Amino acid sequence: MKILVATTNEGKLREIKSILSDLDVELLSLKDMSKVIEVEEDKETFLENAIKKATTYASFYKIPVIAEDAGLEVDVLEGYPGVYSARFYSIEYGGKLEDESLSKDERNNLKLLKLLENKENRKGRYKTVVVYYDSDKGIGIWTEGVCEGEIAQKPQGSGGFGYDPIFIPQGYNQTMAQLPPEEKNKISHRGKALNKLKELLIKTGVVEIGAKS
Ligand code: IMP
């Protein structure tokens, strides 16, 4: 059986493949598709964005799809960056940070650190919603994963992606980017949501355990 993991983000793809590696399925990514269609993530919640991606890709490619939408919510910023996490640097909230010499991730992180300057409450959380959708069989499943933590004073570490260099998971004194990938997968929002999805896919008989050789 083939499932399309609807992402072009290498960091996410690596994590998703590693977590689902013991299933008897062939995981494809958008990079394996000859034609890639763009799906705009313009909804107000992670769930709506993930459903939009899963249903659009499933009807276009005619195979079951796993899609997810994730982001970082910071308490003193009313939940921002939230659904704007990927392009936080470019939105009006908190002022735009357009510095072409920096990567998008670096711009996002810098803007967040600036907004949190002198803030005592640095609590936040990563959230992920994962959707599995098979239009042929009419199966739709969604799960959520949350990883509580706080925003560091400065970036540290080179693992992971996105906000990982400035996100310290609860109970740790290192950033997510300083943790080994297996450790991140154990505690991360994406790890939790995907493990729940895996359990449901096995329970409902959609997939079986057994690594694809
Ligand atoms: P999307 O789910 O592709 O819309 O991306 C959301 C954005 O949230 C990413 O571009 C990252 O900036 C951020 N993000 C989501 N998951 C993670 C994670 O595990 N670590 C760091 N940043 C993340």
Short mmCIF file of C-alpha atoms and ligand atoms in Angstrom, two decimals:
data_model
loop_
_atom_site.label_atom_id
_atom_site.label_comp_id
_atom_site.label_asym_id
_atom_site.label_seq_id
_atom_site.Cartn_x
_atom_site.Cartn_y
_atom_site.Cartn_z
CA MET A 1 0.00 0.00 0.00
CA LYS A 2 1.14 3.55 -0.81
CA ILE A 3 0.43 6.66 1.21
CA LEU A 4 1.34 10.18 0.13
CA VAL A 5 2.85 12.29 2.91
CA ALA A 6 1.74 15.71 1.76
CA THR A 7 4.73 17.85 2.59
CA THR A 8 7.77 19.31 0.87
CA ASN A 9 9.37 20.21 4.21
CA GLU A 10 12.41 17.91 4.49
CA GLY A 11 12.54 18.24 8.29
CA LYS A 12 8.95 17.12 8.70
CA LEU A 13 9.28 14.35 6.13
CA ARG A 14 12.30 12.90 7.93
CA GLU A 15 10.40 12.87 11.22
CA ILE A 16 7.21 11.38 9.74
CA LYS A 17 9.11 8.63 7.87
CA SER A 18 11.07 7.69 10.96
CA ILE A 19 7.95 7.44 13.17
CA LEU A 20 5.99 5.38 10.60
CA SER A 21 8.99 3.26 9.52
CA ASP A 22 7.65 0.06 11.12
CA LEU A 23 4.45 0.02 9.03
CA ASP A 24 3.95 -2.09 5.93
CA VAL A 25 3.41 0.90 3.66
CA GLU A 26 5.39 2.76 1.05
CA LEU A 27 5.52 6.42 2.03
CA LEU A 28 5.70 8.83 -0.89
CA SER A 29 6.23 12.56 -0.61
CA LEU A 30 5.24 15.43 -2.88
CA LYS A 31 8.78 15.24 -4.28
CA ASP A 32 7.88 11.83 -5.79
CA MET A 33 4.96 13.34 -7.73
CA SER A 34 5.57 14.47 -11.29
CA LYS A 35 3.23 17.42 -10.90
CA VAL A 36 2.97 19.26 -7.59
CA ILE A 37 -0.11 21.32 -6.88
CA GLU A 38 0.01 24.17 -4.38
CA VAL A 39 -2.56 24.17 -1.58
CA GLU A 40 -2.80 27.48 0.21
CA GLU A 41 -2.89 27.16 4.00
CA ASP A 42 -5.36 29.99 4.48
CA LYS A 43 -7.62 28.62 7.23
CA GLU A 44 -7.87 29.77 10.81
CA THR A 45 -7.10 26.48 12.54
CA PHE A 46 -4.54 23.71 12.13
CA LEU A 47 -7.37 21.18 11.70
CA GLU A 48 -9.01 23.07 8.83
CA ASN A 49 -5.67 23.51 7.04
CA ALA A 50 -4.77 19.83 7.47
CA ILE A 51 -8.21 18.71 6.19
CA LYS A 52 -7.93 21.06 3.22
CA LYS A 53 -4.49 19.65 2.30
CA ALA A 54 -5.48 15.99 2.81
CA THR A 55 -8.70 16.18 0.79
CA THR A 56 -7.23 18.29 -2.03
CA TYR A 57 -4.18 16.06 -2.53
CA ALA A 58 -6.20 12.82 -2.17
CA SER A 59 -8.64 13.85 -4.87
CA PHE A 60 -5.85 15.06 -7.17
CA TYR A 61 -3.43 12.12 -6.84
CA LYS A 62 -6.06 9.41 -6.16
CA ILE A 63 -4.10 7.82 -3.32
CA PRO A 64 -4.53 7.98 0.48
CA VAL A 65 -2.86 11.03 2.01
CA ILE A 66 -1.37 11.99 5.35
CA ALA A 67 -1.38 15.77 5.77
CA GLU A 68 -0.55 17.81 8.81
CA ASP A 69 -0.52 21.37 9.95
CA ALA A 70 1.53 22.53 12.86
CA GLY A 71 2.80 25.59 14.60
CA LEU A 72 3.92 27.28 17.75
CA GLU A 73 1.54 29.10 20.10
CA VAL A 74 2.98 31.60 22.57
CA ASP A 75 0.84 32.63 25.57
CA VAL A 76 1.84 36.30 25.90
CA LEU A 77 1.36 36.75 22.15
CA GLU A 78 -2.31 35.69 22.21
CA GLY A 79 -1.40 32.36 20.64
CA TYR A 80 0.68 33.83 17.79
CA PRO A 81 2.54 32.72 15.62
CA GLY A 82 -0.11 29.90 15.51
CA VAL A 83 -1.31 29.16 11.98
CA TYR A 84 1.07 31.87 10.75
CA SER A 85 4.14 30.04 12.13
CA ALA A 86 5.76 29.41 8.74
CA ARG A 87 5.52 33.06 7.66
CA PHE A 88 5.41 34.87 11.03
CA TYR A 89 8.20 37.26 9.95
CA SER A 90 6.02 38.61 7.13
CA ILE A 91 2.74 39.34 8.92
CA GLU A 92 1.64 42.68 10.40
CA TYR A 93 1.23 41.32 13.94
CA GLY A 94 4.28 42.52 15.92
CA GLY A 95 5.74 44.23 12.84
CA LYS A 96 7.26 42.70 9.72
CA LEU A 97 10.89 41.53 9.73
CA GLU A 98 12.13 41.57 6.17
CA ASP A 99 15.85 40.81 6.24
CA GLU A 100 16.78 38.98 3.03
CA SER A 101 20.18 38.01 4.41
CA LEU A 102 18.46 35.69 6.89
CA SER A 103 16.56 32.47 6.17
CA LYS A 104 12.80 32.45 6.82
CA ASP A 105 13.31 30.33 9.94
CA GLU A 106 15.95 32.80 11.21
CA ARG A 107 13.63 35.74 10.56
CA ASN A 108 10.75 34.01 12.39
CA ASN A 109 12.96 33.19 15.36
CA LEU A 110 14.46 36.67 15.53
CA LYS A 111 11.04 38.33 15.42
CA LEU A 112 9.75 36.06 18.19
CA LEU A 113 12.80 36.73 20.38
CA LYS A 114 12.37 40.49 19.86
CA LEU A 115 8.69 40.34 20.82
CA LEU A 116 9.56 38.41 23.97
CA GLU A 117 12.39 40.72 25.05
CA ASN A 118 12.08 41.35 28.81
CA LYS A 119 8.98 39.13 28.99
CA GLU A 120 8.93 36.89 32.04
CA ASN A 121 6.25 34.51 30.79
CA ARG A 122 7.83 32.71 27.85
CA LYS A 123 5.46 29.73 27.87
CA GLY A 124 4.26 28.22 24.63
CA ARG A 125 3.53 24.97 22.89
CA TYR A 126 3.93 23.23 19.58
CA LYS A 127 0.68 21.83 18.19
CA THR A 128 0.17 19.45 15.31
CA VAL A 129 -2.98 18.13 13.71
CA VAL A 130 -2.49 15.11 11.45
CA VAL A 131 -5.17 13.97 9.00
CA TYR A 132 -5.30 10.65 7.14
CA TYR A 133 -7.75 10.65 4.24
CA ASP A 134 -8.62 7.89 1.79
CA SER A 135 -11.33 9.11 -0.58
CA ASP A 136 -11.80 5.67 -2.22
CA LYS A 137 -12.65 3.92 1.02
CA GLY A 138 -14.24 6.99 2.59
CA ILE A 139 -11.91 6.90 5.60
CA GLY A 140 -10.90 10.07 7.41
CA ILE A 141 -8.99 10.09 10.71
CA TRP A 142 -7.44 13.01 12.58
CA THR A 143 -5.27 13.22 15.66
CA GLU A 144 -3.62 16.01 17.62
CA GLY A 145 -0.33 16.27 19.48
CA VAL A 146 0.90 18.97 21.84
CA CYS A 147 4.38 19.64 23.22
CA GLU A 148 4.53 22.20 26.05
CA GLY A 149 7.61 24.30 26.60
CA GLU A 150 9.08 27.78 26.68
CA ILE A 151 10.96 30.15 24.41
CA ALA A 152 14.70 30.38 25.07
CA GLN A 153 16.61 33.68 25.41
CA LYS A 154 18.72 32.93 22.32
CA PRO A 155 18.96 30.28 19.56
CA GLN A 156 20.97 27.14 20.38
CA GLY A 157 21.56 23.87 18.53
CA SER A 158 21.45 22.85 14.90
CA GLY A 159 19.06 19.87 14.83
CA GLY A 160 15.38 19.90 13.86
CA PHE A 161 13.98 22.86 11.94
CA GLY A 162 11.81 25.96 12.32
CA TYR A 163 11.56 27.22 15.89
CA ASP A 164 13.52 24.29 17.38
CA PRO A 165 16.65 26.37 18.19
CA ILE A 166 14.57 28.61 20.49
CA PHE A 167 12.06 26.09 21.90
CA ILE A 168 12.87 24.40 25.22
CA PRO A 169 10.51 21.46 25.88
CA GLN A 170 9.05 21.20 29.39
CA GLY A 171 11.34 19.20 31.70
CA TYR A 172 14.46 19.87 29.60
CA ASN A 173 17.18 22.49 29.83
CA GLN A 174 18.19 22.25 26.19
CA THR A 175 16.42 23.47 23.07
CA MET A 176 14.65 21.03 20.76
CA ALA A 177 17.47 21.66 18.23
CA GLN A 178 20.01 20.32 20.76
CA LEU A 179 18.19 17.02 21.30
CA PRO A 180 18.94 13.90 19.25
CA PRO A 181 16.22 13.21 16.61
CA GLU A 182 14.97 10.06 18.42
CA GLU A 183 14.48 12.12 21.59
CA LYS A 184 12.57 14.82 19.69
CA ASN A 185 10.30 12.20 18.10
CA LYS A 186 9.51 10.77 21.54
CA ILE A 187 8.31 14.06 23.02
CA SER A 188 7.30 16.19 20.06
CA HIS A 189 3.81 17.29 19.05
CA ARG A 190 4.29 15.55 15.68
CA GLY A 191 5.58 12.36 17.31
CA LYS A 192 2.55 12.21 19.62
CA ALA A 193 0.00 12.91 16.87
CA LEU A 194 1.61 10.41 14.47
CA ASN A 195 1.86 7.68 17.09
CA LYS A 196 -1.85 8.12 17.83
CA LEU A 197 -2.61 7.99 14.10
CA LYS A 198 -0.46 4.88 13.70
CA GLU A 199 -2.39 3.15 16.48
CA LEU A 200 -5.73 4.04 14.87
CA LEU A 201 -4.61 2.94 11.39
CA ILE A 202 -3.54 -0.43 12.79
CA LYS A 203 -6.68 -0.83 14.95
CA THR A 204 -9.00 -0.10 12.03
CA GLY A 205 -7.07 -2.48 9.76
CA VAL A 206 -6.02 0.21 7.28
CA VAL A 207 -2.35 -0.73 7.65
CA GLU A 208 -0.33 -3.56 9.15
CA ILE A 209 2.88 -3.59 11.14
CA GLY A 210 5.94 -4.79 9.25
CA ALA A 211 8.62 -2.62 7.74
CA LYS A 212 8.61 -2.37 3.96
CA SER A 213 11.78 -4.01 2.72
P1 IMP B 1 3.25 24.08 8.34
O1 IMP B 1 2.70 23.04 9.25
O2 IMP B 1 4.01 23.54 7.20
O3 IMP B 1 2.28 25.15 8.00
O4 IMP B 1 4.42 24.80 9.12
C1 IMP B 1 4.27 25.42 10.28
C2 IMP B 1 5.54 26.08 10.74
O5 IMP B 1 5.57 25.84 12.14
C3 IMP B 1 6.88 25.55 10.21
O6 IMP B 1 7.33 26.23 9.08
C4 IMP B 1 7.79 25.82 11.39
O7 IMP B 1 8.21 27.17 11.38
C5 IMP B 1 6.86 25.62 12.57
N1 IMP B 1 6.95 24.24 13.06
C6 IMP B 1 6.07 23.23 12.92
N2 IMP B 1 6.52 22.11 13.50
C7 IMP B 1 7.73 22.43 14.01
C8 IMP B 1 8.70 21.68 14.72
O8 IMP B 1 8.59 20.47 15.00
N3 IMP B 1 9.80 22.36 15.06
C9 IMP B 1 9.98 23.66 14.77
N4 IMP B 1 9.13 24.39 14.12
C10 IMP B 1 7.99 23.78 13.73
#
